[in-house]
Amino acid sequence: MPKALITGITGQDGPYLAELLLSKGYEVYGLVRRLSTPNLENISHISDRIKLISGDLLDQGSITDAIRESEPDEVYNLAAQSFVKASWEQPVLTGEFTGLGVTRVLEAIRHINPKIKFYQASSSEMFGKVTETPQKETTRFYPRSPYGVAKVYGHYITVNYRESYDIFACSGILFNHESPRRGIEFVTRKISNGVARIKLGKQDKLELGSLEPKRDWGFAGDYVEAMWLMLQQGKPDDYVIATGENHSVQEFVEIAFEVIGIKNWKDYVVSNVNSYMRPAEVDYLIGDATKAKEVLGWEPKTSFRKLVEMMVKGDLEREKDK
C-alpha cells in the first residue's frame, strides 16, 4: 500500500486529492496546524479514513517529524497562504508560508529519504503581468503580488532541489481552479454564495470589485488528478494545468444568476472597483496545457458552466441548512 502525506489537506484541493488517493489504495496522511478551533469541515466525510499529523510549515522540526512518522512514498505540498489580497496585508508571513515553507519540506525529504517523490503546488499567479499568451511552462514569470513572488520562490527552489539533490520533485503550475469547497473569501465563492443567499432571501445585493478581469477557471476535482499523474512519470518535470479557456468575472456572475432563474443580474450586483483595488493587478490569464495532455494524458473534464452551476447549487444546499 503506497503512502502519501498531504500538507494543506483541510483546504480546497487537499480533500479532493485525498479522495483520489484513497480510491487508488493509498494510506493517506494529512498535515494540520494545531489551532484552538481547527477547521476540518472539508475532510469530515473522510476523517475516519485518513491519519492527521500536527505540523506547521513555519516550523522545520514539525515538518521533519511528520515525514519521519508517516514514511510517505509521495508528499504533496498544497499548504500556503493562498489568498492574493491577504498577501498584500501580510507579505512577510506569505513569504514564510508560501515560499520558505517549500524549502522546509524539501529539506526534510533530503535528510530523511531523498527517494520520496515531491509535488509542489505552483500557481498561474507567477505569470502575473503576462509576457505571452497563452502561458506555458517556458513563459517568463512576472508576478504582481507578494503571493505570486513567494510562489516563484517555491517553484524555483523545487527545481533547485531536483537538479542539485536528484529528488523526484515536480511543480504543477495550476491555473485558477474552483469548487464548492473554495474558501468564502475568493471571488468565485463570494459570487456563488451571494447568489444562493439572494435566491433564499437572505441578502439583497452582491458587492464585487471589477467585473472585467479574465481567468482560466477549472474544477479542482479535475486538477488533483494531474498532481497524481506527475508523480507517476518516469522522470520529474513541471506542467501547466489549465483549461485553455478564459472567462470574465462578469460571465461567472451571469451564469450564477441564470442557475437561480434571474436574468436581470445587474439589478442585484454592485461593482465597487475602488474598494477592492490592489497595488498591482493581474488582468488576463489563460494557460496552455498541451504538455500535460501529451505527456500525462490529462485533460479537464468539467466545463466552465458546469463548474459555476456546481458551486451555486452547493451553496444553495449549504445555506438552506443554516
mmCIF file of C-alpha atoms in Angstrom:
data_model
loop_
_atom_site.group_PDB
_atom_site.id
_atom_site.type_symbol
_atom_site.label_atom_id
_atom_site.label_comp_id
_atom_site.label_asym_id
_atom_site.label_seq_id
_atom_site.Cartn_x
_atom_site.Cartn_y
_atom_site.Cartn_z
ATOM 1 C CA MET A 1 0.000 0.000 0.000
ATOM 2 C CA PRO A 2 1.619 3.304 -1.092
ATOM 3 C CA LYS A 3 1.635 6.137 1.429
ATOM 4 C CA ALA A 4 1.167 9.861 0.815
ATOM 5 C CA LEU A 5 1.450 12.931 3.030
ATOM 6 C CA ILE A 6 -0.636 15.965 2.044
ATOM 7 C CA THR A 7 0.085 19.387 3.511
ATOM 8 C CA GLY A 8 -2.914 21.713 3.320
ATOM 9 C CA ILE A 9 -5.293 18.763 3.474
ATOM 10 C CA THR A 10 -8.084 20.870 5.006
ATOM 11 C CA GLY A 11 -8.081 23.426 2.164
ATOM 12 C CA GLN A 12 -9.851 23.174 -1.172
ATOM 13 C CA ASP A 13 -7.569 20.804 -3.107
ATOM 14 C CA GLY A 14 -6.494 18.576 -0.216
ATOM 15 C CA PRO A 15 -9.807 16.726 0.254
ATOM 16 C CA TYR A 16 -10.181 16.082 -3.496
ATOM 17 C CA LEU A 17 -6.630 14.739 -3.646
ATOM 18 C CA ALA A 18 -7.170 12.609 -0.530
ATOM 19 C CA GLU A 19 -10.339 11.119 -2.070
ATOM 20 C CA LEU A 20 -8.438 10.300 -5.271
ATOM 21 C CA LEU A 21 -5.540 8.666 -3.422
ATOM 22 C CA LEU A 22 -7.869 6.663 -1.183
ATOM 23 C CA SER A 23 -9.652 5.364 -4.282
ATOM 24 C CA LYS A 24 -6.267 4.163 -5.570
ATOM 25 C CA GLY A 25 -5.479 2.275 -2.379
ATOM 26 C CA TYR A 26 -3.158 4.771 -0.706
ATOM 27 C CA GLU A 27 -2.676 5.215 3.002
ATOM 28 C CA VAL A 28 -3.213 8.968 3.363
ATOM 29 C CA TYR A 29 -1.706 11.260 5.989
ATOM 30 C CA GLY A 30 -2.636 14.911 6.337
ATOM 31 C CA LEU A 31 -0.619 17.682 7.951
ATOM 32 C CA VAL A 32 -2.758 20.041 10.038
ATOM 33 C CA ARG A 33 -1.799 23.072 12.078
ATOM 34 C CA ARG A 34 -2.580 22.860 15.767
ATOM 35 C CA LEU A 35 -5.217 25.554 16.246
ATOM 36 C CA SER A 36 -7.622 26.194 19.112
ATOM 37 C CA THR A 37 -10.531 25.772 16.688
ATOM 38 C CA PRO A 38 -9.288 23.734 13.696
ATOM 39 C CA ASN A 39 -11.423 23.861 10.555
ATOM 40 C CA LEU A 40 -11.873 20.234 9.498
ATOM 41 C CA GLU A 41 -15.175 20.668 7.633
ATOM 42 C CA ASN A 42 -13.766 19.818 4.212
ATOM 43 C CA ILE A 43 -12.383 16.465 5.374
ATOM 44 C CA SER A 44 -15.159 15.463 7.801
ATOM 45 C CA HIS A 45 -16.535 12.897 5.314
ATOM 46 C CA ILE A 46 -13.180 11.055 5.111
ATOM 47 C CA SER A 47 -11.826 11.709 8.615
ATOM 48 C CA ASP A 48 -12.089 8.030 9.545
ATOM 49 C CA ARG A 49 -10.005 7.009 6.509
ATOM 50 C CA ILE A 50 -7.052 9.388 6.852
ATOM 51 C CA LYS A 51 -4.450 9.975 9.556
ATOM 52 C CA LEU A 52 -3.833 13.544 10.690
ATOM 53 C CA ILE A 53 -0.425 14.704 11.905
ATOM 54 C CA SER A 54 0.158 18.007 13.653
ATOM 55 C CA GLY A 55 2.671 20.260 11.924
ATOM 56 C CA ASP A 56 3.335 23.735 10.592
ATOM 57 C CA LEU A 57 5.203 24.958 7.502
ATOM 58 C CA LEU A 58 6.783 27.641 9.689
ATOM 59 C CA ASP A 59 8.414 25.021 11.921
ATOM 60 C CA GLN A 60 11.161 22.846 10.451
ATOM 61 C CA GLY A 61 11.112 20.381 13.343
ATOM 62 C CA SER A 62 7.412 19.570 12.986
ATOM 63 C CA ILE A 63 7.749 19.052 9.219
ATOM 64 C CA THR A 64 10.687 16.709 9.742
ATOM 65 C CA ASP A 65 8.793 14.793 12.442
ATOM 66 C CA ALA A 66 5.708 14.468 10.219
ATOM 67 C CA ILE A 67 7.701 12.977 7.347
ATOM 68 C CA ARG A 68 9.586 10.677 9.673
ATOM 69 C CA GLU A 69 6.328 9.486 11.272
ATOM 70 C CA SER A 70 4.334 8.960 8.060
ATOM 71 C CA GLU A 71 7.199 7.476 5.986
ATOM 72 C CA PRO A 72 5.488 8.573 2.752
ATOM 73 C CA ASP A 73 6.278 7.491 -0.779
ATOM 74 C CA GLU A 74 4.840 10.799 -2.011
ATOM 75 C CA VAL A 75 4.483 14.258 -0.467
ATOM 76 C CA TYR A 76 2.028 16.776 -1.910
ATOM 77 C CA ASN A 77 2.709 20.307 -0.689
ATOM 78 C CA LEU A 78 -0.619 22.111 -1.069
ATOM 79 C CA ALA A 79 -0.310 24.296 2.041
ATOM 80 C CA ALA A 80 0.214 28.030 1.567
ATOM 81 C CA GLN A 81 -1.132 31.438 2.417
ATOM 82 C CA SER A 82 -3.041 31.407 -0.857
ATOM 83 C CA PHE A 83 -5.293 34.460 -0.793
ATOM 84 C CA VAL A 84 -3.745 37.144 -3.024
ATOM 85 C CA LYS A 85 -5.412 40.066 -1.225
ATOM 86 C CA ALA A 86 -4.121 38.860 2.149
ATOM 87 C CA SER A 87 -0.598 38.643 0.749
ATOM 88 C CA TRP A 88 -0.552 42.422 0.410
ATOM 89 C CA GLU A 89 -1.631 42.763 4.039
ATOM 90 C CA GLN A 90 0.788 40.107 5.336
ATOM 91 C CA PRO A 91 3.671 39.936 2.839
ATOM 92 C CA VAL A 92 6.300 38.588 5.249
ATOM 93 C CA LEU A 93 4.047 35.825 6.582
ATOM 94 C CA THR A 94 3.076 34.929 2.997
ATOM 95 C CA GLY A 95 6.757 34.604 2.119
ATOM 96 C CA GLU A 96 7.374 32.370 5.131
ATOM 97 C CA PHE A 97 4.475 30.005 4.384
ATOM 98 C CA THR A 98 4.290 30.058 0.615
ATOM 99 C CA GLY A 99 7.996 30.388 -0.172
ATOM 100 C CA LEU A 100 10.223 29.189 2.645
ATOM 101 C CA GLY A 101 7.682 26.562 3.690
ATOM 102 C CA VAL A 102 8.513 24.694 0.473
ATOM 103 C CA THR A 103 12.199 24.663 1.393
ATOM 104 C CA ARG A 104 11.437 23.232 4.814
ATOM 105 C CA VAL A 105 9.536 20.321 3.284
ATOM 106 C CA LEU A 106 12.281 19.672 0.722
ATOM 107 C CA GLU A 107 14.967 19.815 3.420
ATOM 108 C CA ALA A 108 13.082 17.238 5.478
ATOM 109 C CA ILE A 109 12.827 14.957 2.442
ATOM 110 C CA ARG A 110 16.526 15.419 1.636
ATOM 111 C CA HIS A 111 17.613 14.430 5.136
ATOM 112 C CA ILE A 112 15.104 11.631 5.846
ATOM 113 C CA ASN A 113 14.607 9.912 2.493
ATOM 114 C CA PRO A 114 15.562 11.599 -0.798
ATOM 115 C CA LYS A 115 13.677 8.888 -2.702
ATOM 116 C CA ILE A 116 10.338 10.403 -1.605
ATOM 117 C CA LYS A 117 8.524 11.935 -4.592
ATOM 118 C CA PHE A 118 7.508 15.568 -4.095
ATOM 119 C CA TYR A 119 4.747 17.660 -5.657
ATOM 120 C CA GLN A 120 4.770 21.457 -5.313
ATOM 121 C CA ALA A 121 1.635 23.495 -5.933
ATOM 122 C CA SER A 122 2.823 26.300 -8.187
ATOM 123 C CA SER A 123 0.417 28.937 -9.488
ATOM 124 C CA SER A 124 -0.571 30.879 -12.591
ATOM 125 C CA GLU A 125 -0.171 33.999 -10.421
ATOM 126 C CA MET A 126 3.558 33.562 -11.074
ATOM 127 C CA PHE A 127 2.927 34.781 -14.646
ATOM 128 C CA GLY A 128 1.233 37.946 -13.345
ATOM 129 C CA LYS A 129 1.758 40.669 -15.925
ATOM 130 C CA VAL A 130 1.878 38.184 -18.750
ATOM 131 C CA THR A 131 4.658 38.357 -21.338
ATOM 132 C CA GLU A 132 2.988 35.972 -23.805
ATOM 133 C CA THR A 133 -0.453 34.469 -24.374
ATOM 134 C CA PRO A 134 -1.334 31.722 -23.689
ATOM 135 C CA GLN A 135 1.070 30.951 -20.853
ATOM 136 C CA LYS A 136 3.061 27.707 -20.897
ATOM 137 C CA GLU A 137 5.933 26.136 -18.945
ATOM 138 C CA THR A 138 8.561 28.293 -20.671
ATOM 139 C CA THR A 139 6.718 31.614 -20.266
ATOM 140 C CA ARG A 140 8.675 34.156 -18.212
ATOM 141 C CA PHE A 141 7.367 34.800 -14.699
ATOM 142 C CA TYR A 142 6.335 38.369 -13.832
ATOM 143 C CA PRO A 143 4.454 38.111 -10.503
ATOM 144 C CA ARG A 144 2.284 41.019 -9.394
ATOM 145 C CA SER A 145 1.704 40.272 -5.698
ATOM 146 C CA PRO A 146 3.658 39.032 -2.667
ATOM 147 C CA TYR A 147 1.783 35.744 -3.121
ATOM 148 C CA GLY A 148 2.944 35.427 -6.731
ATOM 149 C CA VAL A 149 6.534 36.287 -5.765
ATOM 150 C CA ALA A 150 6.504 33.687 -2.974
ATOM 151 C CA LYS A 151 5.152 31.069 -5.378
ATOM 152 C CA VAL A 152 8.012 31.815 -7.805
ATOM 153 C CA TYR A 153 10.461 31.163 -4.971
ATOM 154 C CA GLY A 154 8.704 27.892 -4.128
ATOM 155 C CA HIS A 155 8.765 26.890 -7.790
ATOM 156 C CA TYR A 156 12.458 27.544 -8.315
ATOM 157 C CA ILE A 157 13.580 26.001 -5.022
ATOM 158 C CA THR A 158 11.763 22.853 -6.178
ATOM 159 C CA VAL A 159 13.695 22.928 -9.463
ATOM 160 C CA ASN A 160 16.889 23.571 -7.500
ATOM 161 C CA TYR A 161 16.462 20.551 -5.220
ATOM 162 C CA ARG A 162 15.541 18.369 -8.192
ATOM 163 C CA GLU A 163 18.687 19.326 -10.072
ATOM 164 C CA SER A 164 21.047 19.549 -7.079
ATOM 165 C CA TYR A 165 19.986 16.559 -4.982
ATOM 166 C CA ASP A 166 18.354 14.305 -7.601
ATOM 167 C CA ILE A 167 14.993 14.445 -5.788
ATOM 168 C CA PHE A 168 11.910 13.464 -7.796
ATOM 169 C CA ALA A 169 10.328 16.895 -7.445
ATOM 170 C CA CYS A 170 7.582 18.257 -9.712
ATOM 171 C CA SER A 171 5.680 21.524 -9.844
ATOM 172 C CA GLY A 172 2.178 21.834 -11.207
ATOM 173 C CA ILE A 173 1.584 25.371 -12.459
ATOM 174 C CA LEU A 174 -2.145 25.305 -11.819
ATOM 175 C CA PHE A 175 -4.366 27.994 -13.213
ATOM 176 C CA ASN A 176 -7.413 29.069 -11.206
ATOM 177 C CA HIS A 177 -9.392 26.074 -10.054
ATOM 178 C CA GLU A 178 -12.560 26.293 -8.022
ATOM 179 C CA SER A 179 -15.172 24.089 -6.349
ATOM 180 C CA PRO A 180 -17.934 24.173 -3.739
ATOM 181 C CA ARG A 181 -15.101 23.734 -1.198
ATOM 182 C CA ARG A 182 -13.467 27.025 -2.179
ATOM 183 C CA GLY A 183 -12.894 29.482 0.670
ATOM 184 C CA ILE A 184 -15.588 32.129 1.028
ATOM 185 C CA GLU A 185 -13.012 34.935 0.633
ATOM 186 C CA PHE A 186 -12.334 34.043 -3.026
ATOM 187 C CA VAL A 187 -14.365 35.912 -5.653
ATOM 188 C CA THR A 188 -15.879 32.787 -7.252
ATOM 189 C CA ARG A 189 -17.227 31.500 -3.954
ATOM 190 C CA LYS A 190 -18.279 35.007 -2.941
ATOM 191 C CA ILE A 191 -20.409 35.069 -6.089
ATOM 192 C CA SER A 192 -21.891 31.579 -5.701
ATOM 193 C CA ASN A 193 -22.646 32.113 -2.023
ATOM 194 C CA GLY A 194 -24.078 35.593 -2.574
ATOM 195 C CA VAL A 195 -26.314 34.397 -5.405
ATOM 196 C CA ALA A 196 -27.567 31.498 -3.269
ATOM 197 C CA ARG A 197 -28.349 33.877 -0.403
ATOM 198 C CA ILE A 198 -30.197 36.234 -2.769
ATOM 199 C CA LYS A 199 -32.271 33.310 -4.021
ATOM 200 C CA LEU A 200 -33.160 32.356 -0.440
ATOM 201 C CA GLY A 201 -33.973 35.957 0.561
ATOM 202 C CA LYS A 202 -31.029 36.218 2.947
ATOM 203 C CA GLN A 203 -29.394 39.202 1.221
ATOM 204 C CA ASP A 204 -30.377 41.819 -1.357
ATOM 205 C CA LYS A 205 -27.180 42.784 -3.156
ATOM 206 C CA LEU A 206 -23.863 41.247 -4.189
ATOM 207 C CA GLU A 207 -20.936 43.658 -3.879
ATOM 208 C CA LEU A 208 -17.910 42.916 -6.049
ATOM 209 C CA GLY A 209 -14.847 44.692 -7.422
ATOM 210 C CA SER A 210 -14.177 44.926 -11.149
ATOM 211 C CA LEU A 211 -16.143 42.526 -13.343
ATOM 212 C CA GLU A 212 -13.588 42.716 -16.149
ATOM 213 C CA PRO A 213 -10.615 40.515 -15.093
ATOM 214 C CA LYS A 214 -10.411 37.247 -17.007
ATOM 215 C CA ARG A 215 -9.203 33.930 -15.648
ATOM 216 C CA ASP A 216 -8.728 30.371 -16.834
ATOM 217 C CA TRP A 217 -11.101 28.626 -14.397
ATOM 218 C CA GLY A 218 -11.248 24.842 -13.959
ATOM 219 C CA PHE A 219 -12.596 22.361 -11.414
ATOM 220 C CA ALA A 220 -10.320 21.434 -8.500
ATOM 221 C CA GLY A 221 -11.511 17.828 -8.622
ATOM 222 C CA ASP A 222 -10.106 17.505 -12.159
ATOM 223 C CA TYR A 223 -6.822 19.211 -11.314
ATOM 224 C CA VAL A 224 -5.792 16.928 -8.438
ATOM 225 C CA GLU A 225 -5.636 14.040 -10.911
ATOM 226 C CA ALA A 226 -2.888 15.916 -12.757
ATOM 227 C CA MET A 227 -0.941 16.249 -9.483
ATOM 228 C CA TRP A 228 -1.009 12.488 -9.001
ATOM 229 C CA LEU A 229 -0.113 11.781 -12.643
ATOM 230 C CA MET A 230 3.018 13.960 -12.392
ATOM 231 C CA LEU A 231 4.433 11.725 -9.662
ATOM 232 C CA GLN A 232 3.741 8.552 -11.675
ATOM 233 C CA GLN A 233 6.019 9.503 -14.578
ATOM 234 C CA GLY A 234 9.469 8.125 -15.291
ATOM 235 C CA LYS A 235 11.160 11.459 -14.651
ATOM 236 C CA PRO A 236 10.177 14.604 -12.742
ATOM 237 C CA ASP A 237 9.120 17.731 -14.615
ATOM 238 C CA ASP A 238 6.888 20.797 -14.381
ATOM 239 C CA TYR A 239 3.495 21.159 -16.070
ATOM 240 C CA VAL A 240 0.922 23.866 -16.723
ATOM 241 C CA ILE A 241 -2.556 22.648 -15.763
ATOM 242 C CA ALA A 242 -5.354 24.707 -17.298
ATOM 243 C CA THR A 243 -8.495 24.565 -19.441
ATOM 244 C CA GLY A 244 -7.199 26.764 -22.267
ATOM 245 C CA GLU A 245 -10.294 28.988 -21.977
ATOM 246 C CA ASN A 246 -10.734 32.163 -20.034
ATOM 247 C CA HIS A 247 -13.836 33.904 -18.777
ATOM 248 C CA SER A 248 -14.501 37.230 -17.103
ATOM 249 C CA VAL A 249 -15.834 37.729 -13.613
ATOM 250 C CA GLN A 250 -18.966 39.102 -15.296
ATOM 251 C CA GLU A 251 -19.513 35.823 -17.173
ATOM 252 C CA PHE A 252 -19.256 33.953 -13.870
ATOM 253 C CA VAL A 253 -21.865 36.303 -12.375
ATOM 254 C CA GLU A 254 -24.250 35.964 -15.359
ATOM 255 C CA ILE A 255 -24.213 32.145 -15.266
ATOM 256 C CA ALA A 256 -24.542 32.087 -11.475
ATOM 257 C CA PHE A 257 -27.733 34.171 -11.651
ATOM 258 C CA GLU A 258 -29.044 32.033 -14.523
ATOM 259 C CA VAL A 259 -28.791 28.996 -12.216
ATOM 260 C CA ILE A 260 -31.329 30.595 -9.853
ATOM 261 C CA GLY A 261 -33.546 31.819 -12.691
ATOM 262 C CA ILE A 262 -32.605 35.519 -12.670
ATOM 263 C CA LYS A 263 -31.736 37.186 -15.998
ATOM 264 C CA ASN A 264 -31.535 40.821 -14.834
ATOM 265 C CA TRP A 265 -28.434 40.231 -12.685
ATOM 266 C CA LYS A 266 -27.422 43.909 -12.903
ATOM 267 C CA ASP A 267 -30.284 44.746 -10.520
ATOM 268 C CA TYR A 268 -28.507 42.772 -7.788
ATOM 269 C CA VAL A 269 -24.794 43.451 -8.372
ATOM 270 C CA VAL A 270 -22.839 46.457 -7.100
ATOM 271 C CA SER A 271 -19.408 46.826 -8.721
ATOM 272 C CA ASN A 272 -17.297 48.832 -6.280
ATOM 273 C CA VAL A 273 -13.949 48.879 -8.050
ATOM 274 C CA ASN A 274 -12.153 51.252 -5.667
ATOM 275 C CA SER A 275 -12.928 49.197 -2.548
ATOM 276 C CA TYR A 276 -11.196 46.128 -3.971
ATOM 277 C CA MET A 277 -8.197 47.755 -5.671
ATOM 278 C CA ARG A 278 -4.782 46.229 -5.010
ATOM 279 C CA PRO A 279 -1.409 47.937 -5.521
ATOM 280 C CA ALA A 280 -0.924 45.815 -8.677
ATOM 281 C CA GLU A 281 -3.417 43.701 -10.589
ATOM 282 C CA VAL A 282 -3.389 40.643 -12.851
ATOM 283 C CA ASP A 283 -5.961 41.143 -15.584
ATOM 284 C CA TYR A 284 -5.643 38.296 -18.075
ATOM 285 C CA LEU A 285 -4.560 34.676 -17.589
ATOM 286 C CA ILE A 286 -5.041 31.710 -19.930
ATOM 287 C CA GLY A 287 -2.979 28.525 -19.858
ATOM 288 C CA ASP A 288 -1.610 26.164 -22.498
ATOM 289 C CA ALA A 289 -1.772 22.625 -21.051
ATOM 290 C CA THR A 290 -0.517 20.905 -24.233
ATOM 291 C CA LYS A 291 2.438 19.332 -22.414
ATOM 292 C CA ALA A 292 0.196 17.870 -19.693
ATOM 293 C CA LYS A 293 -2.134 16.430 -22.333
ATOM 294 C CA GLU A 294 0.697 14.892 -24.351
ATOM 295 C CA VAL A 295 2.878 13.576 -21.508
ATOM 296 C CA LEU A 296 0.402 12.911 -18.695
ATOM 297 C CA GLY A 297 -2.657 12.153 -20.798
ATOM 298 C CA TRP A 298 -4.548 14.681 -18.688
ATOM 299 C CA GLU A 299 -7.466 16.830 -19.831
ATOM 300 C CA PRO A 300 -10.048 18.819 -17.862
ATOM 301 C CA LYS A 301 -13.450 17.148 -17.710
ATOM 302 C CA THR A 302 -15.655 19.902 -16.239
ATOM 303 C CA SER A 303 -16.879 22.852 -18.324
ATOM 304 C CA PHE A 304 -16.947 26.410 -17.026
ATOM 305 C CA ARG A 305 -20.745 26.465 -16.985
ATOM 306 C CA LYS A 306 -20.894 23.159 -15.124
ATOM 307 C CA LEU A 307 -18.406 24.478 -12.565
ATOM 308 C CA VAL A 308 -20.487 27.587 -11.859
ATOM 309 C CA GLU A 309 -23.669 25.524 -11.595
ATOM 310 C CA MET A 310 -21.980 23.102 -9.190
ATOM 311 C CA MET A 311 -20.821 25.946 -6.931
ATOM 312 C CA VAL A 312 -24.174 27.745 -6.826
ATOM 313 C CA LYS A 313 -26.083 24.521 -6.127
ATOM 314 C CA GLY A 314 -23.592 23.628 -3.419
ATOM 315 C CA ASP A 315 -24.127 26.974 -1.704
ATOM 316 C CA LEU A 316 -27.904 26.695 -2.050
ATOM 317 C CA GLU A 317 -27.794 23.408 -0.148
ATOM 318 C CA ARG A 318 -25.391 24.803 2.434
ATOM 319 C CA GLU A 319 -27.453 27.962 3.033
ATOM 320 C CA LYS A 320 -30.738 26.022 3.282
ATOM 321 C CA ASP A 321 -29.316 24.052 6.176
ATOM 322 C CA LYS A 322 -28.323 27.163 8.153
#
